[in-house]
PDB file of C-alpha atoms in Angstrom:
ATOM      1  CA  MET A  18      11.203 -17.052  -3.910  1.00  0.00           C
ATOM      2  CA  HIS A  19       8.820 -18.423  -1.322  1.00  0.00           C
ATOM      3  CA  GLU A  20       8.511 -22.205  -1.241  1.00  0.00           C
ATOM      4  CA  PHE A  21       5.303 -23.962  -0.242  1.00  0.00           C
ATOM      5  CA  SER A  22       5.161 -27.255   1.601  1.00  0.00           C
ATOM      6  CA  ASP A  23       3.529 -30.442   0.362  1.00  0.00           C
ATOM      7  CA  ASP A  24       0.909 -30.009   3.091  1.00  0.00           C
ATOM      8  CA  PHE A  25       0.134 -26.495   1.879  1.00  0.00           C
ATOM      9  CA  ARG A  26      -0.274 -27.665  -1.722  1.00  0.00           C
ATOM     10  CA  ALA A  27      -2.518 -30.532  -0.627  1.00  0.00           C
ATOM     11  CA  GLY A  28      -4.592 -28.124   1.442  1.00  0.00           C
ATOM     12  CA  LEU A  29      -4.927 -25.744  -1.488  1.00  0.00           C
ATOM     13  CA  THR A  30      -6.131 -28.566  -3.725  1.00  0.00           C
ATOM     14  CA  ASP A  31      -8.684 -29.545  -1.076  1.00  0.00           C
ATOM     15  CA  LEU A  32      -9.827 -25.923  -0.874  1.00  0.00           C
ATOM     16  CA  MET A  33     -10.437 -25.833  -4.616  1.00  0.00           C
ATOM     17  CA  ARG A  34     -12.426 -29.069  -4.391  1.00  0.00           C
ATOM     18  CA  TRP A  35     -14.540 -27.735  -1.510  1.00  0.00           C
ATOM     19  CA  ARG A  36     -15.189 -24.349  -3.141  1.00  0.00           C
ATOM     20  CA  ARG A  37     -18.568 -25.280  -4.645  1.00  0.00           C
ATOM     21  CA  ASP A  38     -21.322 -23.021  -5.953  1.00  0.00           C
ATOM     22  CA  VAL A  39     -23.695 -22.687  -2.984  1.00  0.00           C
ATOM     23  CA  ARG A  40     -27.434 -22.254  -3.399  1.00  0.00           C
ATOM     24  CA  GLN A  41     -28.655 -23.577  -0.058  1.00  0.00           C
ATOM     25  CA  PHE A  42     -27.942 -20.928   2.588  1.00  0.00           C
ATOM     26  CA  ARG A  43     -28.782 -20.432   6.222  1.00  0.00           C
ATOM     27  CA  THR A  44     -30.287 -17.044   6.965  1.00  0.00           C
ATOM     28  CA  ASP A  45     -27.833 -16.250   9.785  1.00  0.00           C
ATOM     29  CA  PRO A  46     -26.164 -12.865   9.257  1.00  0.00           C
ATOM     30  CA  VAL A  47     -22.484 -12.674   8.384  1.00  0.00           C
ATOM     31  CA  ASP A  48     -20.369 -10.501  10.641  1.00  0.00           C
ATOM     32  CA  GLU A  49     -19.389  -7.288   8.868  1.00  0.00           C
ATOM     33  CA  ALA A  50     -15.710  -7.915   9.568  1.00  0.00           C
ATOM     34  CA  LEU A  51     -15.911 -11.198   7.651  1.00  0.00           C
ATOM     35  CA  VAL A  52     -17.675  -9.551   4.709  1.00  0.00           C
ATOM     36  CA  GLN A  53     -14.951  -6.909   4.555  1.00  0.00           C
ATOM     37  CA  GLU A  54     -12.263  -9.560   4.848  1.00  0.00           C
ATOM     38  CA  CYS A  55     -13.702 -11.383   1.841  1.00  0.00           C
ATOM     39  CA  LEU A  56     -14.022  -8.189  -0.200  1.00  0.00           C
ATOM     40  CA  SER A  57     -10.445  -7.181   0.604  1.00  0.00           C
ATOM     41  CA  THR A  58      -9.113 -10.226  -1.255  1.00  0.00           C
ATOM     42  CA  LEU A  59     -10.322  -8.718  -4.539  1.00  0.00           C
ATOM     43  CA  SER A  60      -7.395  -6.299  -4.317  1.00  0.00           C
ATOM     44  CA  LEU A  61      -4.933  -9.215  -4.279  1.00  0.00           C
ATOM     45  CA  ALA A  62      -5.940 -10.296  -7.770  1.00  0.00           C
ATOM     46  CA  PRO A  63      -3.929  -9.603 -10.912  1.00  0.00           C
ATOM     47  CA  SER A  64      -5.503  -7.326 -13.500  1.00  0.00           C
ATOM     48  CA  VAL A  65      -4.711  -6.347 -17.049  1.00  0.00           C
ATOM     49  CA  GLY A  66      -2.507  -3.249 -17.048  1.00  0.00           C
ATOM     50  CA  LEU A  67      -2.970  -3.099 -13.258  1.00  0.00           C
ATOM     51  CA  SER A  68      -6.320  -1.504 -14.064  1.00  0.00           C
ATOM     52  CA  GLU A  69      -8.161  -3.087 -11.100  1.00  0.00           C
ATOM     53  CA  PRO A  70     -11.492  -2.673 -12.915  1.00  0.00           C
ATOM     54  CA  TRP A  71     -13.660  -4.477 -10.345  1.00  0.00           C
ATOM     55  CA  ARG A  72     -16.434  -2.471  -8.747  1.00  0.00           C
ATOM     56  CA  VAL A  73     -18.639  -3.751  -5.927  1.00  0.00           C
ATOM     57  CA  MET A  74     -22.241  -2.908  -5.144  1.00  0.00           C
ATOM     58  CA  ARG A  75     -23.731  -4.341  -1.961  1.00  0.00           C
ATOM     59  CA  ILE A  76     -27.417  -5.047  -2.503  1.00  0.00           C
ATOM     60  CA  ARG A  77     -28.917  -4.259   0.891  1.00  0.00           C
ATOM     61  CA  SER A  78     -32.166  -2.350   0.443  1.00  0.00           C
ATOM     62  CA  GLU A  79     -35.475  -4.178   0.158  1.00  0.00           C
ATOM     63  CA  ALA A  80     -36.199  -2.453  -3.163  1.00  0.00           C
ATOM     64  CA  ALA A  81     -32.879  -3.422  -4.736  1.00  0.00           C
ATOM     65  CA  ARG A  82     -33.160  -7.030  -3.564  1.00  0.00           C
ATOM     66  CA  LYS A  83     -36.710  -7.282  -4.881  1.00  0.00           C
ATOM     67  CA  ALA A  84     -35.607  -5.940  -8.266  1.00  0.00           C
ATOM     68  CA  ALA A  85     -32.821  -8.525  -8.437  1.00  0.00           C
ATOM     69  CA  LEU A  86     -35.099 -11.382  -7.359  1.00  0.00           C
ATOM     70  CA  ASP A  87     -37.823 -10.354  -9.837  1.00  0.00           C
ATOM     71  CA  ASN A  88     -35.158 -10.225 -12.539  1.00  0.00           C
ATOM     72  CA  TYR A  89     -34.029 -13.756 -11.705  1.00  0.00           C
ATOM     73  CA  GLN A  90     -37.552 -15.145 -11.611  1.00  0.00           C
ATOM     74  CA  THR A  91     -38.396 -13.648 -15.006  1.00  0.00           C
ATOM     75  CA  ALA A  92     -35.169 -14.913 -16.574  1.00  0.00           C
ATOM     76  CA  ASN A  93     -35.625 -18.337 -15.007  1.00  0.00           C
ATOM     77  CA  ALA A  94     -39.141 -18.669 -16.421  1.00  0.00           C
ATOM     78  CA  ARG A  95     -37.836 -17.757 -19.868  1.00  0.00           C
ATOM     79  CA  ALA A  96     -35.004 -20.256 -19.563  1.00  0.00           C
ATOM     80  CA  LEU A  97     -37.460 -23.020 -18.649  1.00  0.00           C
ATOM     81  CA  GLU A  98     -39.337 -22.357 -21.873  1.00  0.00           C
ATOM     82  CA  GLY A  99     -36.212 -23.411 -23.767  1.00  0.00           C
ATOM     83  CA  TYR A 100     -36.494 -27.000 -22.518  1.00  0.00           C
ATOM     84  CA  SER A 101     -39.089 -29.690 -22.984  1.00  0.00           C
ATOM     85  CA  GLY A 102     -39.941 -33.121 -21.665  1.00  0.00           C
ATOM     86  CA  ASP A 103     -37.759 -34.659 -18.987  1.00  0.00           C
ATOM     87  CA  LYS A 104     -35.147 -31.921 -19.325  1.00  0.00           C
ATOM     88  CA  ALA A 105     -37.778 -29.279 -18.569  1.00  0.00           C
ATOM     89  CA  SER A 106     -38.962 -31.210 -15.509  1.00  0.00           C
ATOM     90  CA  LEU A 107     -35.400 -31.573 -14.280  1.00  0.00           C
ATOM     91  CA  TYR A 108     -34.662 -27.884 -14.878  1.00  0.00           C
ATOM     92  CA  ALA A 109     -37.781 -26.883 -12.947  1.00  0.00           C
ATOM     93  CA  SER A 110     -36.614 -28.975  -9.983  1.00  0.00           C
ATOM     94  CA  LEU A 111     -33.212 -27.273  -9.736  1.00  0.00           C
ATOM     95  CA  LYS A 112     -32.552 -24.606  -7.133  1.00  0.00           C
ATOM     96  CA  LEU A 113     -30.508 -22.124  -9.142  1.00  0.00           C
ATOM     97  CA  SER A 114     -30.469 -19.242  -6.695  1.00  0.00           C
ATOM     98  CA  GLY A 115     -30.032 -18.700  -2.978  1.00  0.00           C
ATOM     99  CA  MET A 116     -31.239 -15.109  -3.229  1.00  0.00           C
ATOM    100  CA  ARG A 117     -34.145 -15.500  -0.793  1.00  0.00           C
ATOM    101  CA  GLU A 118     -32.028 -16.938   2.022  1.00  0.00           C
ATOM    102  CA  ALA A 119     -28.508 -15.538   1.601  1.00  0.00           C
ATOM    103  CA  PRO A 120     -27.832 -12.672   4.022  1.00  0.00           C
ATOM    104  CA  GLU A 121     -25.413 -10.896   1.677  1.00  0.00           C
ATOM    105  CA  HIS A 122     -25.900 -10.003  -1.982  1.00  0.00           C
ATOM    106  CA  LEU A 123     -23.007  -8.581  -4.012  1.00  0.00           C
ATOM    107  CA  ALA A 124     -23.197  -7.264  -7.556  1.00  0.00           C
ATOM    108  CA  ILE A 125     -19.700  -7.234  -9.051  1.00  0.00           C
ATOM    109  CA  PHE A 126     -19.154  -4.969 -12.037  1.00  0.00           C
ATOM    110  CA  CYS A 127     -16.374  -4.196 -14.460  1.00  0.00           C
ATOM    111  CA  ASP A 128     -15.605  -0.541 -15.070  1.00  0.00           C
ATOM    112  CA  ASP A 129     -15.038  -0.686 -18.816  1.00  0.00           C
ATOM    113  CA  ASN A 130     -14.124   3.000 -18.915  1.00  0.00           C
ATOM    114  CA  THR A 131     -11.567   3.062 -16.135  1.00  0.00           C
ATOM    115  CA  PRO A 132      -8.541   5.219 -16.973  1.00  0.00           C
ATOM    116  CA  LYS A 133      -6.429   3.179 -14.546  1.00  0.00           C
ATOM    117  CA  GLY A 134      -3.876   1.110 -16.429  1.00  0.00           C
ATOM    118  CA  SER A 135      -3.864   3.576 -19.336  1.00  0.00           C
ATOM    119  CA  GLY A 136      -5.372   0.966 -21.630  1.00  0.00           C
ATOM    120  CA  LEU A 137      -2.407  -1.409 -21.429  1.00  0.00           C
ATOM    121  CA  GLY A 138      -3.363  -4.851 -22.733  1.00  0.00           C
ATOM    122  CA  VAL A 139      -6.915  -4.006 -23.756  1.00  0.00           C
ATOM    123  CA  ALA A 140      -6.538  -2.368 -27.165  1.00  0.00           C
ATOM    124  CA  SER A 141      -6.741  -5.743 -28.908  1.00  0.00           C
ATOM    125  CA  MET A 142      -8.635  -7.635 -26.181  1.00  0.00           C
ATOM    126  CA  PRO A 143     -10.912  -5.250 -24.225  1.00  0.00           C
ATOM    127  CA  GLU A 144     -12.575  -8.263 -22.610  1.00  0.00           C
ATOM    128  CA  MET A 145      -9.403  -8.705 -20.539  1.00  0.00           C
ATOM    129  CA  ARG A 146     -10.792  -6.231 -18.012  1.00  0.00           C
ATOM    130  CA  ARG A 147     -13.780  -8.496 -17.388  1.00  0.00           C
ATOM    131  CA  TYR A 148     -11.544 -11.559 -17.226  1.00  0.00           C
ATOM    132  CA  SER A 149      -9.586  -9.724 -14.537  1.00  0.00           C
ATOM    133  CA  VAL A 150     -12.786  -9.242 -12.554  1.00  0.00           C
ATOM    134  CA  VAL A 151     -13.574 -12.957 -12.810  1.00  0.00           C
ATOM    135  CA  GLY A 152     -10.096 -13.792 -11.525  1.00  0.00           C
ATOM    136  CA  ALA A 153     -10.615 -11.481  -8.557  1.00  0.00           C
ATOM    137  CA  ILE A 154     -13.967 -13.104  -7.790  1.00  0.00           C
ATOM    138  CA  THR A 155     -12.284 -16.515  -7.752  1.00  0.00           C
ATOM    139  CA  LEU A 156      -9.795 -15.364  -5.116  1.00  0.00           C
ATOM    140  CA  MET A 157     -12.609 -14.003  -2.956  1.00  0.00           C
ATOM    141  CA  TRP A 158     -14.590 -17.224  -3.405  1.00  0.00           C
ATOM    142  CA  LEU A 159     -11.696 -19.374  -2.210  1.00  0.00           C
ATOM    143  CA  HIS A 160     -11.032 -17.127   0.766  1.00  0.00           C
ATOM    144  CA  ALA A 161     -14.698 -17.179   1.760  1.00  0.00           C
ATOM    145  CA  ARG A 162     -14.539 -20.985   1.862  1.00  0.00           C
ATOM    146  CA  THR A 163     -11.585 -20.864   4.280  1.00  0.00           C
ATOM    147  CA  LEU A 164     -13.868 -18.924   6.638  1.00  0.00           C
ATOM    148  CA  GLY A 165     -16.639 -21.482   6.317  1.00  0.00           C
ATOM    149  CA  LEU A 166     -18.675 -19.161   4.105  1.00  0.00           C
ATOM    150  CA  GLY A 167     -20.182 -20.060   0.752  1.00  0.00           C
ATOM    151  CA  ILE A 168     -20.796 -18.102  -2.434  1.00  0.00           C
ATOM    152  CA  GLY A 169     -23.345 -18.726  -5.149  1.00  0.00           C
ATOM    153  CA  TRP A 170     -23.114 -17.099  -8.588  1.00  0.00           C
ATOM    154  CA  VAL A 171     -26.552 -16.259 -10.020  1.00  0.00           C
ATOM    155  CA  SER A 172     -26.228 -16.181 -13.803  1.00  0.00           C
ATOM    156  CA  VAL A 173     -29.902 -16.576 -14.726  1.00  0.00           C
ATOM    157  CA  LEU A 174     -30.422 -12.835 -15.026  1.00  0.00           C
ATOM    158  CA  ASP A 175     -30.941 -10.039 -17.526  1.00  0.00           C
ATOM    159  CA  PRO A 176     -27.740  -8.062 -16.832  1.00  0.00           C
ATOM    160  CA  GLU A 177     -28.717  -4.927 -18.725  1.00  0.00           C
ATOM    161  CA  GLN A 178     -32.057  -4.659 -16.927  1.00  0.00           C
ATOM    162  CA  LEU A 179     -30.365  -5.255 -13.592  1.00  0.00           C
ATOM    163  CA  CYS A 180     -27.861  -2.489 -14.292  1.00  0.00           C
ATOM    164  CA  ARG A 181     -30.779  -0.134 -14.912  1.00  0.00           C
ATOM    165  CA  ASP A 182     -32.652  -1.286 -11.812  1.00  0.00           C
ATOM    166  CA  LEU A 183     -29.563  -0.836  -9.635  1.00  0.00           C
ATOM    167  CA  ASP A 184     -28.715   2.503 -11.260  1.00  0.00           C
ATOM    168  CA  ALA A 185     -25.199   1.332 -12.069  1.00  0.00           C
ATOM    169  CA  PRO A 186     -22.836   4.115 -13.197  1.00  0.00           C
ATOM    170  CA  GLU A 187     -22.276   4.529 -16.924  1.00  0.00           C
ATOM    171  CA  GLY A 188     -19.567   2.220 -18.192  1.00  0.00           C
ATOM    172  CA  TRP A 189     -20.105  -0.418 -15.515  1.00  0.00           C
ATOM    173  CA  SER A 190     -21.053  -3.846 -16.858  1.00  0.00           C
ATOM    174  CA  LEU A 191     -22.376  -6.608 -14.623  1.00  0.00           C
ATOM    175  CA  VAL A 192     -19.995  -9.549 -14.323  1.00  0.00           C
ATOM    176  CA  ALA A 193     -21.500 -11.439 -11.387  1.00  0.00           C
ATOM    177  CA  TYR A 194     -24.405 -11.378  -8.983  1.00  0.00           C
ATOM    178  CA  LEU A 195     -23.201 -13.246  -5.911  1.00  0.00           C
ATOM    179  CA  CYS A 196     -24.950 -14.568  -2.834  1.00  0.00           C
ATOM    180  CA  LEU A 197     -22.727 -14.839   0.253  1.00  0.00           C
ATOM    181  CA  GLY A 198     -23.559 -16.606   3.487  1.00  0.00           C
ATOM    182  CA  TRP A 199     -23.336 -19.716   5.608  1.00  0.00           C
ATOM    183  CA  PRO A 200     -24.033 -22.895   3.597  1.00  0.00           C
ATOM    184  CA  ARG A 201     -26.682 -25.250   4.888  1.00  0.00           C
ATOM    185  CA  ASP A 202     -24.433 -28.075   3.746  1.00  0.00           C
ATOM    186  CA  VAL A 203     -21.352 -28.437   1.586  1.00  0.00           C
ATOM    187  CA  SER A 204     -20.547 -31.315  -0.739  1.00  0.00           C
ATOM    188  CA  LEU A 205     -17.581 -32.193  -2.889  1.00  0.00           C
ATOM    189  CA  THR A 206     -20.012 -33.060  -5.683  1.00  0.00           C
ATOM    190  CA  PRO A 207     -21.681 -30.220  -7.605  1.00  0.00           C
ATOM    191  CA  GLU A 208     -25.451 -30.163  -7.194  1.00  0.00           C
ATOM    192  CA  LEU A 209     -25.957 -30.280 -10.964  1.00  0.00           C
ATOM    193  CA  GLU A 210     -24.057 -33.561 -10.959  1.00  0.00           C
ATOM    194  CA  THR A 211     -26.007 -35.077  -8.070  1.00  0.00           C
ATOM    195  CA  LYS A 212     -29.285 -34.098  -9.751  1.00  0.00           C
ATOM    196  CA  GLY A 213     -28.216 -35.700 -13.039  1.00  0.00           C
ATOM    197  CA  TRP A 214     -28.086 -32.494 -15.086  1.00  0.00           C
ATOM    198  CA  GLU A 215     -24.482 -32.943 -16.204  1.00  0.00           C
ATOM    199  CA  ALA A 216     -21.285 -34.795 -15.265  1.00  0.00           C
ATOM    200  CA  ARG A 217     -17.706 -33.642 -15.026  1.00  0.00           C
ATOM    201  CA  ALA A 218     -15.478 -34.523 -17.967  1.00  0.00           C
ATOM    202  CA  ALA A 219     -13.341 -37.582 -17.327  1.00  0.00           C
ATOM    203  CA  SER A 220     -10.248 -35.827 -18.658  1.00  0.00           C
ATOM    204  CA  LEU A 221      -9.020 -32.424 -19.711  1.00  0.00           C
ATOM    205  CA  HIS A 222      -9.343 -31.635 -23.413  1.00  0.00           C
ATOM    206  CA  ILE A 223      -5.895 -30.688 -24.699  1.00  0.00           C
ATOM    207  CA  GLU A 224      -4.745 -30.248 -28.282  1.00  0.00           C
ATOM    208  CA  ASP A 225      -1.238 -29.818 -29.670  1.00  0.00           C
ATOM    209  CA  ARG A 226      -0.338 -27.594 -32.579  1.00  0.00           C
TER     210      ARG A 226
END
């Protein structure tokens, strides 16, 4: 069994702290070799039944990017309507997407109909396939940070409409719309915390049974 040094563990903890959800990107292109290196880490992730249900769509055409951006803007306007007063003003001031600046857009799907894995582990919890995709995204996110790259997860979207706009294959469900690129700056403190939207919990909530 491989043993890791104290320095390695400390470095890994630092990496997790520096991961951050990036919304402020430079427009510089990312070398294709680096994009492929990031994507290759998806295959290192565990998956329920070894189903490897993650599917990647690179959003590169002007039409596809416009559809995704329009989707975000519509969803963001609707979300703003759910707030009032100071909270609405604060929400309106938040930059929740780096879609205009980020050089790379990735739509990550789960293939809910994949025969791979022969259904092991999903009869009682079919959502495990999507959890597997999220785990794979996390590995890619951490690796991107080691390269100096940043990732931003855009969740203010209508996923069903986006699947139609991107002509996603039947059985694919959108898990994440990711922006990938060079961060304009990186902070240990989440932007939502610096802007006063929310604060990290002081301790982990744990219950015994």
